[in-house]
PDB file of C-alpha atoms in Angstrom:
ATOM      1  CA  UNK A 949       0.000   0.000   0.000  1.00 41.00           C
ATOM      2  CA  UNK A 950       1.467   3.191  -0.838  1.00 40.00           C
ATOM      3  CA  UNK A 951       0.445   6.633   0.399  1.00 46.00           C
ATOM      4  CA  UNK A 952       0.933  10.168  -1.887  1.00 47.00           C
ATOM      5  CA  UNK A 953       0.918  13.511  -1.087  1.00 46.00           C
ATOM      6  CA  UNK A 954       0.239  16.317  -3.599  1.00 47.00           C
ATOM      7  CA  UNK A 955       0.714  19.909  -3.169  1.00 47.00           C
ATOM      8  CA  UNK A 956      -0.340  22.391  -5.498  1.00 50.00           C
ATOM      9  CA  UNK A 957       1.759  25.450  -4.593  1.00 52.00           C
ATOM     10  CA  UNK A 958       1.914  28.980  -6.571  1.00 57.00           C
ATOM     11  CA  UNK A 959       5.854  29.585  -7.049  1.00 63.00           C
ATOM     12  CA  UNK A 960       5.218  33.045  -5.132  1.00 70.00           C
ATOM     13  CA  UNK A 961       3.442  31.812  -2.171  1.00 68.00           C
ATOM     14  CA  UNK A 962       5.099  28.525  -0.890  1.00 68.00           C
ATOM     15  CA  UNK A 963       3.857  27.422   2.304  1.00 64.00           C
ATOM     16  CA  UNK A 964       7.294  26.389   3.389  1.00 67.00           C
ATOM     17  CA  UNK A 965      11.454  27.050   2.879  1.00 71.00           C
ATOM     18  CA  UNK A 966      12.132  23.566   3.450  1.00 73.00           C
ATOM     19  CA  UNK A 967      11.409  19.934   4.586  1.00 74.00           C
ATOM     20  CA  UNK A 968      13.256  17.899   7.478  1.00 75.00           C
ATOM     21  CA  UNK A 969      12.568  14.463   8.094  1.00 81.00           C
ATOM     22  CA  UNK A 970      13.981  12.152  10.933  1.00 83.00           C
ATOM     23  CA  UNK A 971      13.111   8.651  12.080  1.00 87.00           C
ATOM     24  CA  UNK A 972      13.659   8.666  16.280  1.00 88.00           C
ATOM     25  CA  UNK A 973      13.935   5.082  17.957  1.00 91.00           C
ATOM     26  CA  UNK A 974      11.941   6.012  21.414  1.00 94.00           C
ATOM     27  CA  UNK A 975      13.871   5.860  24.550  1.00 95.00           C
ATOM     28  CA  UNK A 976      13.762   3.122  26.849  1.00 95.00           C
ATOM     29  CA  UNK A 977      13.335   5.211  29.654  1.00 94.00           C
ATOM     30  CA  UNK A 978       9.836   6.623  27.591  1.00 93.00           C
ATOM     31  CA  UNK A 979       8.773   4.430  25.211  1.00 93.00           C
ATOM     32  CA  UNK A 980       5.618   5.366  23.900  1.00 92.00           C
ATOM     33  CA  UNK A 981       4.569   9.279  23.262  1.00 89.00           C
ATOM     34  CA  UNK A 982       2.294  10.596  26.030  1.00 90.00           C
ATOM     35  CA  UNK A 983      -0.076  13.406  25.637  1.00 87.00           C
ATOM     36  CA  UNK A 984       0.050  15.827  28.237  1.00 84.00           C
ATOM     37  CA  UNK A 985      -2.326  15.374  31.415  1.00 79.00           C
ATOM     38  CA  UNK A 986      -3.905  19.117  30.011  1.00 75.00           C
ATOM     39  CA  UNK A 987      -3.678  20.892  27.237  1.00 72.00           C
ATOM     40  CA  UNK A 988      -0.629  22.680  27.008  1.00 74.00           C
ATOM     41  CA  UNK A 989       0.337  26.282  26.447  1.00 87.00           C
ATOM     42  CA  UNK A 990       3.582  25.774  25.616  1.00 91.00           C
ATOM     43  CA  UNK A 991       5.354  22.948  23.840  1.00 92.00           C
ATOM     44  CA  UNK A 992       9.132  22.834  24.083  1.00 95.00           C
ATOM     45  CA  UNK A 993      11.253  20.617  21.675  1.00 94.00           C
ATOM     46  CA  UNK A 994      14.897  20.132  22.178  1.00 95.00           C
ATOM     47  CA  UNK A 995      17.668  18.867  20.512  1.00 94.00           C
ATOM     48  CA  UNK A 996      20.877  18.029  21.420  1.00 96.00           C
ATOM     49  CA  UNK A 997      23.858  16.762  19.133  1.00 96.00           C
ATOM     50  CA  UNK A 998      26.766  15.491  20.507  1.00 95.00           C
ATOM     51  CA  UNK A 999      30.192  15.043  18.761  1.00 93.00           C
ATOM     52  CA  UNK A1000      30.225  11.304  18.164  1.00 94.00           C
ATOM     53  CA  UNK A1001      27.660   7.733  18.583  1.00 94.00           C
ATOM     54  CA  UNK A1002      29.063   6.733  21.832  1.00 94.00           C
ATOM     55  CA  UNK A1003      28.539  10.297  23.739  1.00 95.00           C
ATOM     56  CA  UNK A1004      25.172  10.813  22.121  1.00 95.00           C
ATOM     57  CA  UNK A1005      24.514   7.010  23.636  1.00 95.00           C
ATOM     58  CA  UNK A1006      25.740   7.937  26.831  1.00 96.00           C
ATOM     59  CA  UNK A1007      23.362  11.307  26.828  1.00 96.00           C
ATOM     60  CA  UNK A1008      20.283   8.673  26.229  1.00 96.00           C
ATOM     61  CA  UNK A1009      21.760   6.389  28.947  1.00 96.00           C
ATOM     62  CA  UNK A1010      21.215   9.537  30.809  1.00 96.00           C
ATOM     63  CA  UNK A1011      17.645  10.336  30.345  1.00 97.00           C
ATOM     64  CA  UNK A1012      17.189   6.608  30.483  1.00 97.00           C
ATOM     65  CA  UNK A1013      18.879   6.256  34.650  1.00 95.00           C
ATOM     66  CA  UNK A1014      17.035   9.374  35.896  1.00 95.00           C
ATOM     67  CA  UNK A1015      16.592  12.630  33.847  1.00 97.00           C
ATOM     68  CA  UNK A1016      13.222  11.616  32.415  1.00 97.00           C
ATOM     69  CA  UNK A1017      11.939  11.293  35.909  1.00 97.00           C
ATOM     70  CA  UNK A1018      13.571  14.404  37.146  1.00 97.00           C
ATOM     71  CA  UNK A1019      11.522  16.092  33.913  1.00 97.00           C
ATOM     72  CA  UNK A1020       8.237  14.890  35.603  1.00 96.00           C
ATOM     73  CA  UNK A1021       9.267  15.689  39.696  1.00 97.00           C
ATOM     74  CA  UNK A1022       9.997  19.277  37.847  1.00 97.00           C
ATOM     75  CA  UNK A1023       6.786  19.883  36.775  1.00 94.00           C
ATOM     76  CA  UNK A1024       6.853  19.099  32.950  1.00 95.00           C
ATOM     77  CA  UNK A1025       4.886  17.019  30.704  1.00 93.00           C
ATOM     78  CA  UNK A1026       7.330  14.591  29.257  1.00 95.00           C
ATOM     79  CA  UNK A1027       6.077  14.373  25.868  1.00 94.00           C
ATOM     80  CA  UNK A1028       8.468  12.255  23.965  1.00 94.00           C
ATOM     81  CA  UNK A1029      11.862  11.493  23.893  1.00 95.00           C
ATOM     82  CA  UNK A1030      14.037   9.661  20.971  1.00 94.00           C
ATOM     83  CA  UNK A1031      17.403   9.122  19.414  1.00 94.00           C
ATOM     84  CA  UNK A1032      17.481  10.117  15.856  1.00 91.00           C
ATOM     85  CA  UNK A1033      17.991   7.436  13.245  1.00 90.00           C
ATOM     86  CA  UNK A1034      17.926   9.182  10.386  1.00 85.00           C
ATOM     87  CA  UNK A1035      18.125  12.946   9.276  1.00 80.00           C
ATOM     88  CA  UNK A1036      20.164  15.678   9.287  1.00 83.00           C
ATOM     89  CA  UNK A1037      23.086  16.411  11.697  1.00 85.00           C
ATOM     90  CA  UNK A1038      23.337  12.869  13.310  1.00 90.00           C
ATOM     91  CA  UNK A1039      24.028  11.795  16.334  1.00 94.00           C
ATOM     92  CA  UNK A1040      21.770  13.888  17.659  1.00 93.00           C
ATOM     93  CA  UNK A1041      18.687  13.381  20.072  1.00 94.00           C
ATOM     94  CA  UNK A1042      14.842  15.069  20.408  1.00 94.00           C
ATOM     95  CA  UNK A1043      12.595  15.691  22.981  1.00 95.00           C
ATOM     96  CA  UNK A1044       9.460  17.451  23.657  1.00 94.00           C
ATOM     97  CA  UNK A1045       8.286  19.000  27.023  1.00 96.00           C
ATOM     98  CA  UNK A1046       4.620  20.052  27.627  1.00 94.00           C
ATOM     99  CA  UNK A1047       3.906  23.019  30.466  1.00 94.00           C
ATOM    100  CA  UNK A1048       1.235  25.553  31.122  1.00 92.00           C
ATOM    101  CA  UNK A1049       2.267  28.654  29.500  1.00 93.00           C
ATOM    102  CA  UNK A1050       6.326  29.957  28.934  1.00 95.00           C
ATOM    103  CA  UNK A1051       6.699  31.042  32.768  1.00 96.00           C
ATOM    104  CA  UNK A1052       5.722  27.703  34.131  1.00 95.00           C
ATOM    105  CA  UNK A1053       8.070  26.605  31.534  1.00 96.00           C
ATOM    106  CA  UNK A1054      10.718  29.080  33.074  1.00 97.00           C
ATOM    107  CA  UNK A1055       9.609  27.834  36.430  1.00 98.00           C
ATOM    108  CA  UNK A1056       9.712  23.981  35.901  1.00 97.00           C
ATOM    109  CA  UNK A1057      13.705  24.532  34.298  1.00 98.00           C
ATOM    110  CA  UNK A1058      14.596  26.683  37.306  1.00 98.00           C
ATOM    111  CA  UNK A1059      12.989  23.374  39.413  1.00 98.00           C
ATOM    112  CA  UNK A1060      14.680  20.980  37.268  1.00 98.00           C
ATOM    113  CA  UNK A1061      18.248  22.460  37.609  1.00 97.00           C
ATOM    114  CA  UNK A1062      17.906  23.197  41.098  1.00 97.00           C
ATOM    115  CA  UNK A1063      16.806  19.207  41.631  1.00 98.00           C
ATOM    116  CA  UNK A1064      19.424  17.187  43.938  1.00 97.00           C
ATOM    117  CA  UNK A1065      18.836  14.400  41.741  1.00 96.00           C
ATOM    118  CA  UNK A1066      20.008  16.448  38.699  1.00 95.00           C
ATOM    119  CA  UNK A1067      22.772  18.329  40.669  1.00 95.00           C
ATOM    120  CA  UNK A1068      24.260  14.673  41.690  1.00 94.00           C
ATOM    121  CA  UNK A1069      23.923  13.309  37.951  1.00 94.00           C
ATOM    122  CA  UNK A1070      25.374  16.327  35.995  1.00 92.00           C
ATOM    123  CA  UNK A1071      28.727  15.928  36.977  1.00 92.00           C
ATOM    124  CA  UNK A1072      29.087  12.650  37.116  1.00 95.00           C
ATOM    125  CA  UNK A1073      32.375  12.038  35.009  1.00 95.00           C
ATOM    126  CA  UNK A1074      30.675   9.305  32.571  1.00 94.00           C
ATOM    127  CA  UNK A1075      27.921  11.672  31.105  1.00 94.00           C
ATOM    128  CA  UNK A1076      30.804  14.481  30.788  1.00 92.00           C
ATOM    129  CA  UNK A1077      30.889  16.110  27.315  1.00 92.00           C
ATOM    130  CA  UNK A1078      28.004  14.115  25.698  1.00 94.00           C
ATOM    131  CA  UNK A1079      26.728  17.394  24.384  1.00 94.00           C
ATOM    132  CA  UNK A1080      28.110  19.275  21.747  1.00 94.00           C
ATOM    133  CA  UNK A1081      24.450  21.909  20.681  1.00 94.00           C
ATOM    134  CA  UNK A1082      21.499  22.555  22.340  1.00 95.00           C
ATOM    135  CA  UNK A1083      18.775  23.946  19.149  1.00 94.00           C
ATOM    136  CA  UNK A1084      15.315  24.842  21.276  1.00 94.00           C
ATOM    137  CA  UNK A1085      11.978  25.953  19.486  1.00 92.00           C
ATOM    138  CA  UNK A1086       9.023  27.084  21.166  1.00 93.00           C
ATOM    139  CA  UNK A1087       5.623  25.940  19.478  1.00 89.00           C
ATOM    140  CA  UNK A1088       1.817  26.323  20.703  1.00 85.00           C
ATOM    141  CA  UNK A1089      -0.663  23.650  20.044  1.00 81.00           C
ATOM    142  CA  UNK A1090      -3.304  24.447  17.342  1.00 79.00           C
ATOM    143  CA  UNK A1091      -6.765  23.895  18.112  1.00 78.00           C
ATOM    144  CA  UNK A1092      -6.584  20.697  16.206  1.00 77.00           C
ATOM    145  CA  UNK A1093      -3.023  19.053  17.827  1.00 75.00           C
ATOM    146  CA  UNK A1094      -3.397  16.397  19.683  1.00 76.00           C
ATOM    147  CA  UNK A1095      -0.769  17.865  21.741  1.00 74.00           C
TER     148      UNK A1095
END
């Protein structure tokens, strides 16, 4: 079964600059998307691309022995979480965090760095240097995301 998608696009008013694709492999640690327990205000989706396969596997190991959780004690929706398989700029990994509106956003980060649990994992000297770039980008939910 194949699937086709065909836009019809006047050369002056393209509805986009570009197209992205990536295939993530979920995280153990999160397996399956979950939806937020509310609709969100604010989505937050993260990226992080470190410099070769084994740090980017050690950043997942990460998430995967504790950061997810510390996510949720710090008052975020943990939306998903997954290692790139294919697209641009590999290794690299993506997550999404759901919150209120941008200052519980602001709040839940200022919880989340300020958790012992993070503080003890951070510096921990086998998850040094697993991240090379941080990309962020802000979205808000349409009326008809299931987000």
């Amino acid at each position: 079964m194949s699937a086709f998608l065909l836009l019809r696009v006047h050369h002056d008013e393209p509805c986009f600059a570009s197209i992205d694709s990536q295939l993530l492999l979920a995280f153990a640690g999160m397996p399956k998307l979950q939806l937020p327990k509310q609709p969100s205000g604010v989505l937050e989706l993260r990226t992080y691309h470190s410099h070769s396969e084994s740090k980017a596997r050690r950043k997942i190991e990460m998430f995967n022995d504790g950061e997810i959780t510390v996510f949720q004690k710090s008052g975020f929706d943990t939306v998903l979480f997954g290692e790139s398989l294919y697209g641009p700029g590999l290794p690299h990994l993506t997550y999404l965090l759901a919150a209120d509106d941008m200052e519980s956003n602001k709040a839940n980060w200022n919880t989340f760095i300020n958790h012992p649990e993070w503080k003890a994992m951070k510096d921990l000297p086998k998850y040094a240097d697993t991240v090379t770039n941080i990309e962020k980008v802000y979205l808000a939910p349409t009326a008809f995301s299931e987000v």
